[in-house]
Short mmCIF file of C-alpha atoms and ligand atoms in Angstrom, two decimals:
data_model
loop_
_atom_site.label_atom_id
_atom_site.label_comp_id
_atom_site.label_asym_id
_atom_site.label_seq_id
_atom_site.Cartn_x
_atom_site.Cartn_y
_atom_site.Cartn_z
CA MET A 142 129.35 82.42 119.06
CA PRO A 143 128.05 83.22 115.56
CA PHE A 144 129.07 79.77 114.31
CA LEU A 145 127.34 78.00 117.15
CA ALA A 146 124.17 80.07 116.99
CA GLY A 147 123.71 80.02 113.22
CA GLU A 148 121.28 82.35 111.44
CA PRO A 149 119.25 84.49 113.79
CA ASP A 150 115.67 83.31 114.14
CA GLY A 151 113.83 85.47 116.66
CA GLU A 152 110.74 83.35 116.76
CA LYS A 153 112.54 80.38 118.29
CA MET A 154 114.19 82.39 121.04
CA PRO A 155 112.84 82.51 124.61
CA ASP A 156 111.87 85.88 126.04
CA LEU A 157 114.88 85.79 128.37
CA VAL A 158 117.15 86.30 125.36
CA ARG A 159 115.16 89.36 124.36
CA PHE A 160 115.27 90.58 127.97
CA PHE A 161 119.08 90.55 128.05
CA GLY A 162 119.20 91.82 124.50
CA SER A 163 117.36 94.96 125.46
CA PHE A 164 120.26 95.95 127.71
CA HIS A 165 122.61 96.33 124.76
CA PRO A 166 121.91 100.03 124.32
CA VAL A 167 122.48 100.52 128.07
CA PHE A 168 125.89 98.84 128.26
CA LEU A 169 127.40 99.66 124.91
CA HIS A 170 128.32 103.21 125.97
CA LEU A 171 130.55 102.03 128.81
CA PRO A 172 133.40 100.57 126.71
CA ILE A 173 133.14 103.53 124.35
CA GLY A 174 133.60 106.01 127.19
CA ILE A 175 136.27 104.01 128.98
CA PHE A 176 138.38 103.37 125.91
CA ALA A 177 138.06 106.97 124.77
CA LEU A 178 139.48 108.04 128.15
CA ILE A 179 142.31 105.49 127.98
CA LEU A 180 143.16 106.72 124.51
CA LEU A 181 143.33 110.34 125.68
CA GLN A 182 145.52 109.42 128.62
CA GLU A 183 147.85 107.45 126.39
CA LEU A 184 148.14 110.27 123.87
CA GLY A 185 148.85 112.63 126.75
CA ALA A 186 151.65 110.36 127.92
CA MET A 187 153.12 110.13 124.42
CA PHE A 188 153.18 113.83 123.72
CA SER A 189 153.92 115.25 127.14
CA SER A 190 157.42 116.74 127.22
CA ARG A 191 158.07 116.37 130.91
CA THR A 192 158.85 112.81 131.85
CA ALA A 193 157.94 113.37 135.47
CA GLU A 194 154.35 114.22 134.54
CA ARG A 195 153.86 111.28 132.26
CA GLN A 196 150.97 109.26 133.47
CA GLU A 197 150.52 106.11 131.57
CA THR A 198 147.34 104.15 131.93
CA GLY A 199 147.24 101.53 134.63
CA LEU A 200 145.67 98.11 134.24
CA PHE A 201 142.43 98.81 136.07
CA PRO A 202 140.77 101.10 133.51
CA ILE A 203 141.60 98.66 130.72
CA PHE A 204 140.16 95.84 132.77
CA CYS A 205 136.88 97.77 133.20
CA GLY A 206 136.86 98.53 129.50
CA VAL A 207 137.30 94.89 128.60
CA VAL A 208 134.59 93.64 130.97
CA SER A 209 132.08 96.22 129.78
CA ALA A 210 132.94 95.43 126.16
CA ILE A 211 132.25 91.75 126.72
CA VAL A 212 128.93 92.48 128.47
CA ALA A 213 127.89 94.84 125.68
CA VAL A 214 128.77 92.28 123.02
CA LEU A 215 126.88 89.50 124.78
CA CYS A 216 123.78 91.65 125.13
CA GLY A 217 124.11 92.75 121.52
CA PHE A 218 124.36 89.17 120.38
CA MET A 219 121.14 88.35 122.21
CA LEU A 220 119.42 91.40 120.80
CA TYR A 221 120.40 90.22 117.33
CA HIS A 222 119.17 86.68 117.85
CA GLY A 223 116.04 87.55 119.78
CA ASP A 224 114.77 90.06 117.24
CA GLU A 225 111.35 89.00 116.02
CA GLY A 226 110.33 91.95 113.89
CA GLY A 227 113.35 91.74 111.63
CA ALA A 228 114.49 95.28 112.43
CA TYR A 229 118.07 94.14 113.12
CA VAL A 230 118.59 91.79 110.24
CA GLY A 231 120.69 92.59 107.20
CA GLU A 232 124.25 93.19 106.09
CA LEU A 233 124.71 96.16 108.35
CA ALA A 234 123.60 94.27 111.45
CA GLU A 235 125.90 91.40 110.56
CA ARG A 236 128.87 93.70 110.08
CA HIS A 237 128.06 95.40 113.36
CA MET A 238 128.04 92.03 115.12
CA TRP A 239 131.45 91.05 113.73
CA GLY A 240 132.81 94.50 114.51
CA GLY A 241 131.68 94.15 118.12
CA LEU A 242 133.25 90.72 118.46
CA ILE A 243 136.56 91.79 116.93
CA PHE A 244 136.63 94.82 119.21
CA ALA A 245 136.03 92.70 122.32
CA VAL A 246 138.83 90.29 121.33
CA ALA A 247 141.20 93.15 120.50
CA ALA A 248 140.39 94.79 123.83
CA CYS A 249 141.29 91.54 125.66
CA LEU A 250 144.60 91.35 123.78
CA THR A 251 145.30 94.97 124.63
CA PHE A 252 144.79 94.14 128.29
CA ILE A 253 147.11 91.14 128.18
CA VAL A 254 149.85 92.99 126.33
CA LYS A 255 149.55 95.90 128.74
CA ALA A 256 149.97 93.52 131.68
CA TRP A 257 153.13 92.12 130.05
CA THR A 258 154.46 95.54 129.25
CA ILE A 259 154.08 96.59 132.88
CA SER A 260 155.55 93.43 134.44
CA LEU A 261 158.49 93.23 132.02
CA GLY A 262 159.00 96.99 131.94
CA SER A 263 159.24 96.79 128.16
CA ASN A 264 158.54 99.30 125.38
CA PRO A 265 154.83 100.23 125.22
CA ALA A 266 154.81 100.50 121.41
CA PHE A 267 153.09 97.18 120.79
CA TYR A 268 150.51 97.93 123.48
CA ARG A 269 149.81 101.30 121.90
CA LEU A 270 149.41 99.79 118.49
CA LEU A 271 146.82 97.36 119.85
CA LEU A 272 145.05 100.13 121.76
CA PHE A 273 144.74 102.36 118.70
CA GLY A 274 143.61 99.41 116.62
CA SER A 275 140.92 98.47 119.17
CA VAL A 276 139.65 102.03 119.40
CA GLY A 277 139.57 102.23 115.60
CA VAL A 278 137.44 99.09 115.35
CA MET A 279 135.28 100.42 118.16
CA GLY A 280 134.65 103.69 116.33
CA PHE A 281 133.74 101.94 113.11
CA THR A 282 131.45 99.49 114.88
CA SER A 283 129.73 102.17 116.95
CA HIS A 284 128.99 104.08 113.80
CA ASP A 285 127.42 101.00 112.23
CA GLY A 286 125.35 100.55 115.37
CA GLY A 287 124.16 104.14 115.13
CA SER A 288 123.29 103.59 111.48
CA ILE A 289 121.16 100.56 112.34
CA THR A 290 119.01 102.45 114.81
CA HIS A 291 119.04 105.93 113.31
CA GLY A 292 119.66 105.37 109.60
CA SER A 293 122.90 105.40 107.65
CA ASP A 294 122.97 109.20 107.36
CA HIS A 295 122.44 109.81 111.05
CA LEU A 296 125.53 112.00 111.41
CA THR A 297 125.45 113.85 108.14
CA LYS A 298 121.74 114.36 107.62
CA TYR A 299 121.77 117.93 108.87
CA ALA A 300 125.37 118.75 107.99
CA PRO A 301 125.84 122.22 106.51
CA ASN A 302 126.94 122.37 102.88
CA PRO A 303 130.67 123.16 103.47
CA VAL A 304 130.93 120.02 105.63
CA ARG A 305 129.05 118.00 103.02
CA LYS A 306 131.50 119.18 100.39
CA VAL A 307 134.49 117.99 102.40
CA LEU A 308 132.81 114.61 102.86
CA GLY A 309 132.01 114.35 99.17
CA LEU A 310 128.25 114.42 99.72
CA GLU A 311 125.69 116.05 97.48
CA PRO A 312 124.95 119.58 98.65
CA LYS A 313 121.68 119.89 100.48
CA ALA A 314 118.89 120.91 98.19
CA GLU A 315 117.10 124.10 99.08
CA LYS A 316 113.95 123.14 100.88
CA PRO A 317 111.39 123.11 98.12
CA LYS A 318 108.59 125.52 98.79
CA ALA A 319 105.65 123.47 99.93
CA LYS A 320 103.45 122.90 96.94
CA PRO A 321 99.79 123.62 97.39
CA LEU A 322 97.98 120.42 98.21
CA GLU A 323 96.20 120.25 94.86
CA GLU A 324 99.49 120.26 92.95
CA GLN A 325 101.16 117.57 95.03
CA LEU A 326 101.82 114.22 93.43
CA VAL A 327 99.80 111.60 95.22
CA TYR A 328 102.52 108.96 95.11
CA ALA A 329 105.75 110.93 95.48
CA ASP A 330 104.55 113.63 97.88
CA ILE A 331 102.02 111.77 99.96
CA VAL A 332 102.04 107.97 99.68
CA ALA A 333 105.81 107.37 99.44
CA PRO A 334 106.53 109.34 102.65
CA ILE A 335 103.96 107.19 104.50
CA LEU A 336 105.62 103.99 103.29
CA ASP A 337 109.05 105.47 104.11
CA ARG A 338 107.97 106.08 107.67
CA ARG A 339 106.23 102.79 108.34
CA CYS A 340 107.49 100.09 105.99
CA VAL A 341 110.76 100.84 104.22
CA GLN A 342 112.97 100.12 107.24
CA CYS A 343 112.23 96.40 106.69
CA HIS A 344 111.64 96.51 102.96
CA LYS A 345 114.70 98.15 101.46
CA PRO A 346 117.90 97.16 99.69
CA GLY A 347 120.02 95.07 102.06
CA ASN A 348 117.03 94.35 104.27
CA SER A 349 114.12 93.23 102.15
CA LYS A 350 111.75 91.14 104.19
CA GLY A 351 109.69 88.73 102.11
CA ARG A 352 112.08 89.76 99.30
CA LEU A 353 109.97 92.88 98.97
CA ARG A 354 111.42 96.35 98.60
CA MET A 355 109.12 99.31 99.11
CA ASP A 356 111.55 102.17 98.58
CA THR A 357 110.56 102.85 94.96
CA TYR A 358 107.43 102.57 92.86
CA GLU A 359 109.06 100.06 90.50
CA MET A 360 109.89 97.82 93.42
CA LEU A 361 106.29 97.90 94.64
CA ILE A 362 105.18 96.72 91.22
CA LYS A 363 107.90 94.07 91.14
CA GLY A 364 106.80 92.87 94.53
CA GLY A 365 108.18 90.07 96.69
CA LYS A 366 107.82 86.36 97.24
CA GLU A 367 104.05 86.61 96.98
CA GLY A 368 104.07 88.66 93.80
CA PRO A 369 103.40 92.38 93.17
CA ALA A 370 102.89 94.46 96.30
CA ILE A 371 100.39 96.74 94.59
CA GLU A 372 97.75 96.36 91.91
CA PRO A 373 97.30 99.81 90.31
CA GLY A 374 93.59 100.53 90.02
CA SER A 375 92.49 98.23 92.80
CA ALA A 376 93.27 98.65 96.47
CA GLU A 377 91.38 95.46 97.21
CA ASP A 378 93.75 93.37 95.09
CA SER A 379 96.90 95.02 96.42
CA ASN A 380 99.01 92.90 98.74
CA ILE A 381 100.09 95.84 100.89
CA VAL A 382 96.47 96.74 101.61
CA TYR A 383 95.63 93.11 102.30
CA ARG A 384 98.54 92.89 104.75
CA VAL A 385 97.85 96.09 106.66
CA GLU A 386 94.14 95.33 107.00
CA LEU A 387 94.64 91.86 108.46
CA PRO A 388 93.66 91.67 112.11
CA MET A 389 96.44 92.72 114.47
CA ASP A 390 96.89 89.19 115.86
CA ASP A 391 97.37 87.66 112.42
CA ASP A 392 101.01 86.64 111.91
CA GLU A 393 100.99 88.20 108.47
CA HIS A 394 99.71 91.57 109.63
CA MET A 395 101.96 94.48 108.55
CA PRO A 396 103.79 96.22 110.06
CA PRO A 397 104.50 93.33 112.45
CA GLU A 398 102.94 93.53 115.89
CA GLY A 399 104.79 95.86 118.22
CA LYS A 400 106.06 98.07 115.40
CA PRO A 401 104.55 101.50 114.72
CA GLN A 402 101.32 100.89 112.80
CA LEU A 403 99.68 102.74 109.96
CA GLU A 404 96.94 105.07 111.11
CA ALA A 405 93.44 104.87 109.68
CA HIS A 406 93.84 108.03 107.62
CA GLU A 407 97.11 106.75 106.16
CA ILE A 408 95.45 103.51 105.08
CA ALA A 409 92.56 105.51 103.61
CA ILE A 410 94.98 107.56 101.53
CA ILE A 411 96.90 104.53 100.24
CA LYS A 412 93.63 102.86 99.23
CA TRP A 413 92.35 106.00 97.55
CA TRP A 414 95.62 106.29 95.61
CA LEU A 415 95.46 102.67 94.44
CA ASP A 416 91.77 102.86 93.55
CA SER A 417 92.26 106.01 91.55
CA GLY A 418 94.89 104.41 89.33
CA GLY A 419 97.86 103.86 91.62
CA GLU A 420 100.37 105.50 89.31
CA THR A 421 103.04 108.12 89.87
CA THR A 422 102.00 111.16 87.83
CA MET A 423 98.58 111.79 89.34
CA THR A 424 98.16 115.02 91.31
CA VAL A 425 95.75 115.47 94.17
CA ALA A 426 93.58 117.76 92.08
CA ALA A 427 93.45 115.32 89.16
CA SER A 428 92.29 112.48 91.33
CA LYS A 429 89.38 114.46 92.77
CA PRO A 430 89.50 113.46 96.42
CA ASP A 431 86.13 113.33 98.16
CA ALA A 432 85.51 115.00 101.50
CA ALA A 433 86.64 111.96 103.52
CA VAL A 434 89.96 111.80 101.67
CA MET A 435 90.43 115.55 101.98
CA GLU A 436 90.03 115.16 105.71
CA ALA A 437 92.63 112.38 105.74
CA LEU A 438 94.96 114.49 103.58
CA ALA A 439 94.59 117.45 105.91
CA LYS A 440 96.08 115.33 108.68
CA ILE A 441 99.14 114.59 106.59
CA VAL A 442 99.71 117.87 104.80
CA PRO A 443 99.32 120.08 107.84
CA ALA A 444 99.84 123.61 106.62
CA GLY A 445 99.25 124.54 103.03
CA PRO A 446 101.36 127.41 101.74
CA ALA A 447 98.53 129.79 102.47
CA GLU A 448 98.51 128.95 106.15
CA GLU A 449 102.28 129.02 106.29
CA GLU A 450 102.32 132.49 104.89
CA GLU A 451 99.81 133.54 107.46
CA LYS A 452 102.01 132.10 110.20
CA LYS A 453 104.97 134.05 108.88
CA ASP A 454 102.87 137.19 109.05
CA ASP A 455 101.99 136.43 112.63
CA LYS A 456 105.66 136.19 113.51
CA LYS A 457 106.66 139.39 111.86
CA VAL A 458 103.71 141.45 113.06
CA ALA A 459 105.28 144.06 110.84
CA GLY A 460 102.17 144.27 108.73
CA PRO A 461 101.96 144.02 104.99
CA ALA A 462 105.04 144.21 102.83
CA ASP A 463 105.72 147.59 101.29
CA ASP A 464 105.02 146.52 97.73
CA VAL A 465 101.58 145.23 98.71
CA LYS A 466 100.90 148.45 100.60
CA SER A 467 101.78 150.60 97.65
CA ALA A 468 99.76 148.41 95.28
CA VAL A 469 96.73 148.80 97.52
CA ALA A 470 97.28 152.54 97.79
CA ALA A 471 97.53 152.89 94.00
CA LEU A 472 94.43 150.81 93.40
CA GLY A 473 92.61 152.79 96.06
CA LYS A 474 92.37 155.73 93.63
CA GLU A 475 90.57 153.68 91.04
CA PHE A 476 88.51 151.68 93.48
CA PRO A 477 87.70 154.13 96.25
CA GLY A 478 86.93 152.33 99.48
CA ALA A 479 86.93 148.92 97.85
CA LEU A 480 90.24 147.53 99.09
CA SER A 481 91.30 147.36 102.69
CA PHE A 482 93.60 145.34 104.89
CA GLU A 483 91.92 142.99 107.30
CA SER A 484 93.78 144.61 110.19
CA GLN A 485 96.86 146.73 110.71
CA GLN A 486 99.09 143.75 111.33
CA SER A 487 97.68 141.79 108.46
CA ALA A 488 98.78 141.46 104.86
CA LEU A 489 95.38 140.03 104.02
CA ILE A 490 93.08 142.14 101.90
CA THR A 491 89.34 142.38 101.49
CA PHE A 492 87.73 143.62 98.31
CA THR A 493 84.16 144.79 98.00
CA ALA A 494 82.46 146.17 94.92
CA VAL A 495 79.40 147.39 96.83
CA SER A 496 79.92 151.01 95.85
CA MET A 497 80.59 150.19 92.19
CA ARG A 498 78.10 147.50 91.37
CA GLY A 499 77.21 147.82 87.68
CA ASN A 500 80.39 149.78 86.95
CA LEU A 501 82.70 146.91 87.69
CA ASP A 502 83.41 144.62 84.77
CA ASP A 503 86.05 142.05 83.87
CA ALA A 504 88.45 144.64 82.47
CA MET A 505 88.42 146.59 85.72
CA PHE A 506 88.67 143.56 87.90
CA ALA A 507 91.76 142.49 85.96
CA LYS A 508 93.59 145.44 87.47
CA LEU A 509 93.59 143.68 90.83
CA ASP A 510 96.08 141.10 89.56
CA LYS A 511 98.85 142.21 91.92
CA VAL A 512 96.89 141.83 95.10
CA LEU A 513 95.09 138.57 94.23
CA PRO A 514 97.31 136.32 96.36
CA HIS A 515 96.47 138.44 99.41
CA LEU A 516 92.71 138.52 99.05
CA VAL A 517 90.68 136.87 101.81
CA THR A 518 87.22 138.17 100.98
CA VAL A 519 85.88 139.27 97.62
CA ASP A 520 82.41 140.72 97.12
CA LEU A 521 81.42 141.01 93.47
CA SER A 522 77.66 140.88 94.00
CA ALA A 523 75.55 142.56 91.31
CA THR A 524 78.55 143.57 89.21
CA LYS A 525 79.10 142.91 85.51
CA VAL A 526 81.88 140.41 86.06
CA THR A 527 81.71 137.04 84.28
CA ASP A 528 83.43 133.69 84.56
CA ALA A 529 86.60 135.36 83.24
CA SER A 530 87.02 137.33 86.48
CA VAL A 531 86.31 134.30 88.60
CA ALA A 532 89.00 132.42 86.66
CA LYS A 533 91.47 135.06 87.87
CA LEU A 534 90.59 134.20 91.44
CA ALA A 535 92.51 130.96 90.92
CA GLY A 536 95.49 133.02 92.08
CA ALA A 537 93.72 133.95 95.33
CA SER A 538 94.85 130.94 97.27
CA GLN A 539 93.94 132.49 100.63
CA LEU A 540 90.38 133.33 99.72
CA ARG A 541 87.89 132.49 102.45
CA LEU A 542 84.73 134.29 101.36
CA VAL A 543 83.41 135.08 97.91
CA ARG A 544 80.12 136.73 96.95
CA LEU A 545 79.01 136.35 93.34
CA ALA A 546 75.29 136.91 93.86
CA GLU A 547 73.32 138.25 90.89
CA THR A 548 76.20 138.09 88.43
CA GLN A 549 76.42 136.44 85.04
CA ILE A 550 78.64 133.64 86.22
CA THR A 551 77.94 130.03 85.21
CA ASP A 552 79.12 126.57 86.15
CA ALA A 553 82.51 127.37 84.61
CA ALA A 554 83.17 129.68 87.57
CA ILE A 555 82.64 126.80 89.94
CA ASP A 556 85.52 124.92 88.35
CA THR A 557 87.78 127.67 89.66
CA LEU A 558 86.10 127.93 93.04
CA SER A 559 86.24 124.19 93.65
CA LYS A 560 90.05 124.41 93.66
CA LEU A 561 90.25 127.17 96.26
CA THR A 562 90.38 124.87 99.26
CA SER A 563 90.52 127.67 101.81
CA LEU A 564 87.02 128.88 100.88
CA GLU A 565 84.61 128.94 103.81
CA SER A 566 81.69 130.85 102.40
CA ILE A 567 80.32 131.17 98.86
CA ASN A 568 77.32 133.18 97.75
CA LEU A 569 75.83 132.16 94.40
CA TYR A 570 72.38 133.63 94.97
CA GLY A 571 70.54 134.53 91.75
CA THR A 572 73.12 133.07 89.35
CA LYS A 573 72.81 130.55 86.53
CA VAL A 574 74.72 127.77 88.26
CA THR A 575 73.25 124.28 87.92
CA ASP A 576 73.40 120.90 89.65
CA ALA A 577 76.44 119.81 87.64
CA GLY A 578 78.47 122.82 88.72
CA VAL A 579 77.45 122.87 92.34
CA ALA A 580 78.28 119.18 92.77
CA LYS A 581 81.96 120.09 92.35
CA LEU A 582 81.87 122.19 95.52
CA GLY A 583 81.87 118.91 97.43
CA ALA A 584 85.67 119.01 97.12
CA LEU A 585 85.98 122.06 99.37
CA PRO A 586 86.92 120.76 102.81
CA ASN A 587 86.49 124.04 104.67
CA LEU A 588 83.21 125.19 103.23
CA LYS A 589 80.82 126.23 106.00
CA ARG A 590 78.23 128.34 104.21
CA LEU A 591 76.82 128.18 100.70
CA TYR A 592 74.03 130.41 99.37
CA LEU A 593 72.05 128.89 96.53
CA TRP A 594 68.86 130.87 96.73
CA GLN A 595 67.17 131.43 93.34
CA THR A 596 69.46 129.27 91.30
CA GLY A 597 68.74 126.36 89.02
CA VAL A 598 70.01 123.90 91.60
CA THR A 599 67.51 121.14 92.46
CA PRO A 600 66.75 119.80 95.95
CA ASN A 601 68.27 116.46 94.92
CA ALA A 602 71.61 118.01 94.11
CA ILE A 603 71.50 119.92 97.38
CA ALA A 604 70.86 116.71 99.29
CA ASP A 605 73.84 115.07 97.54
CA LEU A 606 76.06 118.00 98.40
CA LYS A 607 74.88 117.98 102.02
CA ALA A 608 75.97 114.36 102.27
CA LYS A 609 79.45 115.29 101.02
CA LEU A 610 79.74 118.40 103.19
CA PRO A 611 78.04 117.58 106.47
CA ASN A 612 79.49 120.67 108.16
CA CYS A 613 78.31 123.09 105.54
CA GLU A 614 75.13 125.09 105.92
CA ILE A 615 73.38 125.37 102.56
CA ILE A 616 70.99 128.27 102.32
CA THR A 617 68.36 127.77 99.63
CA GLY A 618 65.61 130.11 100.74
CA ILE A 619 63.04 127.34 100.45
C1 HEC B 288 109.73 95.44 111.41
C2 HEC B 288 109.86 95.01 110.07
C3 HEC B 288 108.73 95.21 109.11
C4 HEC B 288 108.03 96.36 108.86
C5 HEC B 288 108.14 97.70 109.55
C6 HEC B 288 107.13 96.06 107.77
N1 HEC B 288 107.29 94.76 107.38
FE1 HEC B 288 106.34 93.85 105.81
N2 HEC B 288 107.37 92.14 106.18
C7 HEC B 288 108.23 91.94 107.24
C8 HEC B 288 108.64 90.54 107.26
C9 HEC B 288 109.57 89.91 108.29
C10 HEC B 288 108.02 89.92 106.15
C11 HEC B 288 108.15 88.47 105.72
C12 HEC B 288 107.22 87.60 106.48
C13 HEC B 288 105.84 87.65 105.94
O1 HEC B 288 105.65 87.48 104.73
O2 HEC B 288 104.90 87.91 106.73
C14 HEC B 288 107.22 90.96 105.50
C15 HEC B 288 106.45 90.74 104.37
C16 HEC B 288 105.63 91.69 103.79
C17 HEC B 288 104.83 91.48 102.61
C18 HEC B 288 104.78 90.22 101.78
C19 HEC B 288 105.85 90.27 100.72
C20 HEC B 288 105.89 89.03 99.87
O3 HEC B 288 105.69 89.19 98.66
O4 HEC B 288 106.14 87.97 100.44
C21 HEC B 288 104.14 92.63 102.36
C22 HEC B 288 103.18 92.91 101.23
C23 HEC B 288 104.52 93.56 103.39
N3 HEC B 288 105.42 92.97 104.23
C24 HEC B 288 104.01 94.84 103.50
C25 HEC B 288 104.40 95.75 104.46
C26 HEC B 288 103.85 97.08 104.58
C27 HEC B 288 102.79 97.67 103.68
C28 HEC B 288 104.49 97.67 105.61
C29 HEC B 288 104.27 99.07 106.15
C30 HEC B 288 102.94 99.47 106.41
C31 HEC B 288 105.42 96.72 106.16
N4 HEC B 288 105.35 95.57 105.44
C32 HEC B 288 106.25 96.98 107.24
C33 HEC B 288 108.69 92.89 108.13
C34 HEC B 288 108.23 94.19 108.18
#
């Protein structure tokens, strides 16, 4: 069959071939099940001590096994030749095809030899040898088949470390703690996983369509038949962007029609990465995503570490950890009434300096170091704190509300605030912040309320910010 059919070329095949081909996954399990049962029965016969109970396999099961093997192989052959998208092309698919053919032939021979053995009443050794051989080929081939559809590590992917050791695999790395979005590398943490999901199956070693591999950055630069796949610095000039943005009915559209497509936000992220330099060391923070990109990123990086921690708290419902409790209790003496937990079940803390006002300065605020990661609201209005205290808030990754009204803070404080992506409300009333500083707040995706009354911020800057943060209410008092 392979010699007659030549190289597979899905485009030339009629739909009928694809129709039969799609039954391969239905039929292939029959010979596997039947031959597994025959093997068990045969082993039983070999090792059973009582001759009277020996039940050797009859001809009928082997006959069924052979027929189903032939049907499965025929369907598989059609699947291979009818494949348009190129998902089943490559060394692995070829080996799987040969494995299937050899198995079917070996199964036929097993049947014939069994028939002889029965009619001549001869020694079953040769039959057994053939049976074990066939089942061996079948196992090997089935595993290849599984690897084609589910990836080559489909059995060992989730294997525990002791099993991995026995198999000579690298021990599983501890799941790295999810990095906060800002620290993630745009290529390695965000773009590469998108390409892995949607493109690499057809653009990898052993199966590189268009002679293009997309499994590493170097390979993207190297490109394929048409030259480099990406043009760092310009999404417009990058072949991958060109291909994915072609109309769906264009033959060159990627991924090919019928395959899972890139979603709009994924394309937006790839373009943003390429336009902002398209290299591998850039972090999200360094590339200053605008609000639209932040929205796209939020779809991909679902829960930041802050949210995850919150979820963990929800599960435990045990309330704050003891060390946090004792830290809050200790600080309570110095800051009477200033620190409190959001609720009994919550490890989240609010801090308000209302009762201290002018007495609170940077040195005092520094004592809150231990509880910073747990702070959700911080009110420092009318205190003596400066940019130095605000800089400390960089550690308050869960912060949702911050009041800095009538303090000495300047634009430098906004550099810190603009990285606290969980912020929903900021009060800068009566401070020295300016247009330049406030513009940076456009990077805060969750900001809903911003107080800029009596600041140096001009209506123009506010209009610009409004355009970047359409869901944010900006209170200017004008
Ligand atoms: C189902 C298989 C399949 C998937 C998935 C797939 N491609 Fe392709 N790709 C092909 C085939 C086949 C070719 C060669 C034919 C052609 O050039 O259109 C190709 C060619 C290309 C080329 C041209 C390479 C060159 O230099 O000739 C680019 C660029 C490309 N693909 C990008 C992508 C991107 C980006 C994705 C993921 C979003 C993707 N492909 C997903 C099958 C696939």
